Amino acid sequence: MSILPRRFDRIKNVLNCRMKNLTVLVEAVNKPHNLSAILRTCDAAGVFEANFICEKDKVKTFNSTAQGSQKWVKINNYDTLITAVSGLKKKGYKLFGTSLNASSIDYRNFDYSENTCFVLGAEKWGLSEELISKVDESIFIPMTGMVQSLNVSVAASILLFEAIRQRQNKNLLPLNGEGLSAKEYQKTLFEWSYPELASIFRKSGRKYPNLNEYGEINEVIKNLKI
Ligand code: SAM
């Protein structure tokens, strides 16, 4: 079993630019097209994983707006706001909450070149007061229109690409996989190259086999229940 060389090269090129130190936390956004658009932007910006607070269920199914990007951006579901905030802070992220409150600061005043998490709120109500009280900074994108706010996925795009712009200016964007640990890189390379096989390996609790430089599986796979 092997992957087409062109496909393997494409996967490697995308994975080489993925960053773990840039992410989003999404609270209570419930329209599938908005969730899909946020995820599609994450994929385009090189975000490795996106975080969602989803109290009851898994994140709502992604629709055609996602264009398959949900396959390429890892999704972390948190049951509660508290577990999301403490989990992300433990991982070293600085949380930039988006809020239209008078005390928020223009987003252009901050540096996003290190561990950055943009926190985005629900379509109707925005971020909860509780989450606003827990973020490190509150930021807003200045607007001059009649409508009070931007669509949440548009706000996500503006912020993520501002972080990309800053990192590009400082030569901090990964080009050769340095945005991920070696272990995470290898694991993801296998999962993206052989998604079905990866799922079978996970279910049987077995370690993924190594890939050679052409993306071929080197080892003989024995006793795998398909
Ligand atoms: N009435 C809500 C409020 O006061 O926050 C509007 C919510 S807005 C439609 C949905 C989300 O989009 C917000 O929670 C925020 O994450 C993001 N957003 C929209 N406009 C923004 C802006 N100008 N600056 C920063 N974030 C914005």
CSV table of C-alpha atoms and ligand atoms in Angstrom, one decimal:
chain,number,residue,atom,x,y,z
A,1,MET,CA,0.0,0.0,0.0
A,2,SER,CA,1.4,3.4,-0.9
A,3,ILE,CA,0.5,7.0,-1.5
A,4,LEU,CA,1.0,8.8,-4.8
A,5,PRO,CA,4.3,10.8,-4.7
A,6,ARG,CA,2.6,14.0,-5.7
A,7,ARG,CA,0.0,13.6,-3.0
A,8,PHE,CA,2.7,12.9,-0.4
A,9,ASP,CA,4.7,16.0,-1.4
A,10,ARG,CA,1.6,18.2,-1.1
A,11,ILE,CA,0.8,16.8,2.3
A,12,LYS,CA,4.4,17.4,3.5
A,13,ASN,CA,4.5,20.9,2.1
A,14,VAL,CA,1.3,21.8,4.0
A,15,LEU,CA,2.5,20.1,7.2
A,16,ASN,CA,5.9,21.8,7.0
A,17,CYS,CA,4.1,25.2,7.4
A,18,ARG,CA,1.8,24.2,10.3
A,19,MET,CA,2.1,26.0,13.6
A,20,LYS,CA,1.1,24.9,17.0
A,21,ASN,CA,1.8,28.3,18.5
A,22,LEU,CA,-1.1,30.0,16.8
A,23,THR,CA,-4.7,29.0,17.4
A,24,VAL,CA,-8.3,30.0,18.1
A,25,LEU,CA,-10.7,29.3,20.9
A,26,VAL,CA,-14.3,29.5,19.8
A,27,GLU,CA,-17.1,29.9,22.3
A,28,ALA,CA,-20.7,29.0,21.5
A,29,VAL,CA,-20.6,29.8,17.8
A,30,ASN,CA,-23.3,27.5,16.5
A,31,LYS,CA,-23.9,28.2,12.9
A,32,PRO,CA,-22.2,25.4,10.8
A,33,HIS,CA,-21.2,27.8,8.0
A,34,ASN,CA,-19.4,30.1,10.5
A,35,LEU,CA,-17.6,27.1,12.2
A,36,SER,CA,-16.7,25.9,8.7
A,37,ALA,CA,-15.4,29.3,7.6
A,38,ILE,CA,-13.3,29.6,10.8
A,39,LEU,CA,-11.8,26.2,10.2
A,40,ARG,CA,-11.1,27.0,6.5
A,41,THR,CA,-9.2,30.1,7.5
A,42,CYS,CA,-7.2,28.2,10.1
A,43,ASP,CA,-6.2,25.8,7.4
A,44,ALA,CA,-5.2,28.6,5.1
A,45,ALA,CA,-3.2,30.4,7.8
A,46,GLY,CA,-1.3,27.2,8.8
A,47,VAL,CA,-3.0,26.7,12.2
A,48,PHE,CA,-2.4,23.2,13.4
A,49,GLU,CA,-5.3,22.9,15.8
A,50,ALA,CA,-8.4,24.8,16.7
A,51,ASN,CA,-10.3,24.8,20.0
A,52,PHE,CA,-14.0,24.8,20.7
A,53,ILE,CA,-16.1,25.1,23.8
A,54,CYS,CA,-18.9,22.7,23.2
A,55,GLU,CA,-20.8,21.9,26.4
A,56,LYS,CA,-23.1,19.1,25.3
A,57,ASP,CA,-21.9,17.7,22.1
A,58,LYS,CA,-19.2,17.6,19.6
A,59,VAL,CA,-18.7,20.6,17.4
A,60,LYS,CA,-21.5,20.9,14.9
A,61,THR,CA,-21.0,19.1,11.6
A,62,PHE,CA,-19.0,21.2,9.1
A,63,ASN,CA,-20.7,22.0,5.9
A,64,SER,CA,-19.5,22.6,2.4
A,65,THR,CA,-18.0,26.0,3.4
A,66,ALA,CA,-15.3,24.0,5.1
A,67,GLN,CA,-14.2,22.5,1.8
A,68,GLY,CA,-12.7,19.5,3.7
A,69,SER,CA,-10.5,21.7,5.9
A,70,GLN,CA,-11.8,19.9,9.0
A,71,LYS,CA,-9.6,17.0,7.9
A,72,TRP,CA,-6.5,19.1,8.0
A,73,VAL,CA,-7.0,21.1,11.2
A,74,LYS,CA,-7.1,19.2,14.5
A,75,ILE,CA,-10.1,20.0,16.6
A,76,ASN,CA,-10.0,20.1,20.4
A,77,ASN,CA,-13.4,20.0,22.1
A,78,TYR,CA,-13.6,21.4,25.7
A,79,ASP,CA,-16.7,20.7,27.8
A,80,THR,CA,-16.4,23.9,29.7
A,81,LEU,CA,-14.9,27.4,29.5
A,82,ILE,CA,-12.9,26.7,32.6
A,83,THR,CA,-11.2,23.5,31.2
A,84,ALA,CA,-10.6,25.4,27.9
A,85,VAL,CA,-8.9,28.4,29.5
A,86,SER,CA,-6.9,26.4,32.0
A,87,GLY,CA,-5.9,23.9,29.3
A,88,LEU,CA,-4.7,26.6,26.9
A,89,LYS,CA,-3.0,28.6,29.6
A,90,LYS,CA,-1.1,25.5,30.7
A,91,LYS,CA,0.1,25.0,27.2
A,92,GLY,CA,1.5,28.6,27.3
A,93,TYR,CA,-0.9,30.5,25.1
A,94,LYS,CA,-1.7,34.1,25.6
A,95,LEU,CA,-5.5,34.5,25.2
A,96,PHE,CA,-6.6,37.5,23.2
A,97,GLY,CA,-10.4,37.8,23.7
A,98,THR,CA,-12.4,39.6,21.1
A,99,SER,CA,-14.9,42.0,22.5
A,100,LEU,CA,-16.6,45.2,21.5
A,101,ASN,CA,-16.6,46.5,25.1
A,102,ALA,CA,-15.3,50.1,25.6
A,103,SER,CA,-12.3,48.7,27.5
A,104,SER,CA,-11.0,46.6,24.5
A,105,ILE,CA,-7.9,47.7,22.8
A,106,ASP,CA,-7.3,48.1,19.0
A,107,TYR,CA,-5.8,44.7,17.9
A,108,ARG,CA,-3.0,46.4,16.0
A,109,ASN,CA,-1.4,47.3,19.3
A,110,PHE,CA,-0.3,43.8,20.1
A,111,ASP,CA,2.4,41.4,19.2
A,112,TYR,CA,1.2,37.9,18.0
A,113,SER,CA,4.5,36.4,17.2
A,114,GLU,CA,4.6,34.0,20.2
A,115,ASN,CA,2.0,31.5,21.6
A,116,THR,CA,-1.2,33.2,20.6
A,117,CYS,CA,-4.8,32.2,20.9
A,118,PHE,CA,-7.6,34.4,19.6
A,119,VAL,CA,-10.8,33.9,21.5
A,120,LEU,CA,-14.0,34.3,19.4
A,121,GLY,CA,-17.6,34.6,20.5
A,122,ALA,CA,-21.1,33.7,19.5
A,123,GLU,CA,-22.9,35.3,16.6
A,124,LYS,CA,-25.5,37.0,18.6
A,125,TRP,CA,-24.0,37.7,22.0
A,126,GLY,CA,-20.3,37.7,21.5
A,127,LEU,CA,-18.0,36.3,24.3
A,128,SER,CA,-19.5,35.5,27.6
A,129,GLU,CA,-18.6,37.9,30.5
A,130,GLU,CA,-17.0,35.0,32.3
A,131,LEU,CA,-14.7,34.3,29.4
A,132,ILE,CA,-13.9,38.0,28.9
A,133,SER,CA,-12.8,38.1,32.6
A,134,LYS,CA,-10.4,35.2,32.0
A,135,VAL,CA,-8.6,36.3,28.9
A,136,ASP,CA,-5.2,38.1,29.0
A,137,GLU,CA,-6.1,40.9,26.7
A,138,SER,CA,-9.4,42.2,25.2
A,139,ILE,CA,-9.0,43.3,21.6
A,140,PHE,CA,-11.3,44.7,18.9
A,141,ILE,CA,-11.0,45.4,15.1
A,142,PRO,CA,-12.0,49.0,14.5
A,143,MET,CA,-14.9,49.4,12.1
A,144,THR,CA,-16.7,52.4,10.6
A,145,GLY,CA,-19.9,50.9,9.3
A,146,MET,CA,-23.5,51.0,10.3
A,147,VAL,CA,-23.5,47.4,11.5
A,148,GLN,CA,-22.1,46.9,14.9
A,149,SER,CA,-19.9,43.9,14.3
A,150,LEU,CA,-18.2,41.7,11.8
A,151,ASN,CA,-19.1,38.1,11.0
A,152,VAL,CA,-17.1,36.0,13.4
A,153,SER,CA,-15.3,34.1,10.7
A,154,VAL,CA,-14.2,37.4,9.1
A,155,ALA,CA,-12.9,38.6,12.5
A,156,ALA,CA,-11.0,35.3,12.8
A,157,SER,CA,-9.4,35.8,9.4
A,158,ILE,CA,-8.3,39.4,10.1
A,159,LEU,CA,-6.7,38.4,13.4
A,160,LEU,CA,-5.0,35.2,12.1
A,161,PHE,CA,-3.5,36.9,9.1
A,162,GLU,CA,-2.3,39.8,11.2
A,163,ALA,CA,-0.4,37.2,13.3
A,164,ILE,CA,0.9,35.7,10.1
A,165,ARG,CA,2.0,39.1,8.8
A,166,GLN,CA,3.9,39.8,12.0
A,167,ARG,CA,5.6,36.4,12.0
A,168,GLN,CA,6.6,36.8,8.4
A,169,ASN,CA,8.2,40.1,9.1
A,170,LYS,CA,10.3,38.4,11.8
A,171,ASN,CA,11.0,35.3,9.8
A,172,LEU,CA,9.2,33.2,12.3
A,173,LEU,CA,7.0,31.2,10.0
A,174,PRO,CA,7.8,27.5,9.9
A,175,LEU,CA,8.8,26.2,6.5
A,176,ASN,CA,10.3,22.8,7.3
A,177,GLY,CA,8.1,21.4,10.0
A,178,GLU,CA,9.7,23.3,12.9
A,179,GLY,CA,6.2,24.5,14.0
A,180,LEU,CA,5.5,21.1,15.4
A,181,SER,CA,7.3,18.6,17.6
A,182,ALA,CA,9.0,15.8,15.6
A,183,LYS,CA,6.6,13.3,17.2
A,184,GLU,CA,3.5,15.3,16.3
A,185,TYR,CA,4.9,15.8,12.8
A,186,GLN,CA,5.4,12.1,12.2
A,187,LYS,CA,2.1,11.1,13.7
A,188,THR,CA,0.2,13.7,11.6
A,189,LEU,CA,2.1,12.8,8.4
A,190,PHE,CA,0.9,9.2,8.8
A,191,GLU,CA,-2.7,10.2,9.6
A,192,TRP,CA,-2.9,12.6,6.7
A,193,SER,CA,-1.3,10.1,4.3
A,194,TYR,CA,-3.2,7.0,5.3
A,195,PRO,CA,-6.3,8.2,7.2
A,196,GLU,CA,-8.2,4.9,7.1
A,197,LEU,CA,-5.2,2.8,8.1
A,198,ALA,CA,-4.4,5.3,10.9
A,199,SER,CA,-7.9,4.8,12.2
A,200,ILE,CA,-7.5,1.0,12.2
A,201,PHE,CA,-4.2,1.3,14.0
A,202,ARG,CA,-5.7,3.6,16.7
A,203,LYS,CA,-8.6,1.2,17.3
A,204,SER,CA,-6.3,-1.7,17.8
A,205,GLY,CA,-4.0,0.4,20.0
A,206,ARG,CA,-1.0,-0.1,17.8
A,207,LYS,CA,1.8,2.3,17.0
A,208,TYR,CA,1.8,3.8,13.5
A,209,PRO,CA,4.5,2.2,11.2
A,210,ASN,CA,7.3,4.4,9.9
A,211,LEU,CA,7.2,6.0,6.4
A,212,ASN,CA,10.1,6.2,4.1
A,213,GLU,CA,11.1,9.4,2.2
A,214,TYR,CA,8.5,8.5,-0.5
A,215,GLY,CA,5.7,8.0,1.9
A,216,GLU,CA,5.8,4.3,1.6
A,217,ILE,CA,5.2,2.0,4.6
A,218,ASN,CA,8.4,0.2,5.2
A,219,GLU,CA,7.3,-2.5,7.6
A,220,VAL,CA,5.3,-5.6,6.8
A,221,ILE,CA,2.0,-5.1,8.7
A,222,LYS,CA,0.9,-8.3,10.4
A,223,ASN,CA,-2.3,-9.3,12.1
A,224,LEU,CA,-4.2,-6.1,11.5
A,225,LYS,CA,-8.0,-6.5,11.8
A,226,ILE,CA,-9.6,-4.5,9.1
B,1,SAM,N1,-23.2,41.7,19.8
B,1,SAM,C1,-22.0,40.9,19.8
B,1,SAM,C2,-20.9,41.5,20.6
B,1,SAM,O1,-21.2,42.5,21.2
B,1,SAM,O2,-19.9,40.9,20.8
B,1,SAM,C3,-21.5,40.7,18.4
B,1,SAM,C4,-21.0,39.4,18.2
B,1,SAM,S1,-20.1,39.2,16.6
B,1,SAM,C5,-21.3,39.0,15.4
B,1,SAM,C6,-19.4,37.6,16.8
B,1,SAM,C7,-18.0,37.5,17.1
B,1,SAM,O3,-17.2,38.0,16.1
B,1,SAM,C8,-17.5,38.3,18.3
B,1,SAM,O4,-17.7,37.6,19.5
B,1,SAM,C9,-16.0,38.4,18.0
B,1,SAM,O5,-15.4,37.2,18.3
B,1,SAM,C10,-16.0,38.6,16.5
B,1,SAM,N2,-16.1,40.0,16.1
B,1,SAM,C11,-17.0,40.6,15.4
B,1,SAM,N3,-16.7,41.9,15.2
B,1,SAM,C12,-15.5,42.1,15.8
B,1,SAM,C13,-14.7,43.2,15.9
B,1,SAM,N4,-14.9,44.4,15.4
B,1,SAM,N5,-13.5,43.1,16.6
B,1,SAM,C14,-13.2,41.9,17.2
B,1,SAM,N6,-14.0,40.8,17.1
B,1,SAM,C15,-15.1,40.9,16.4
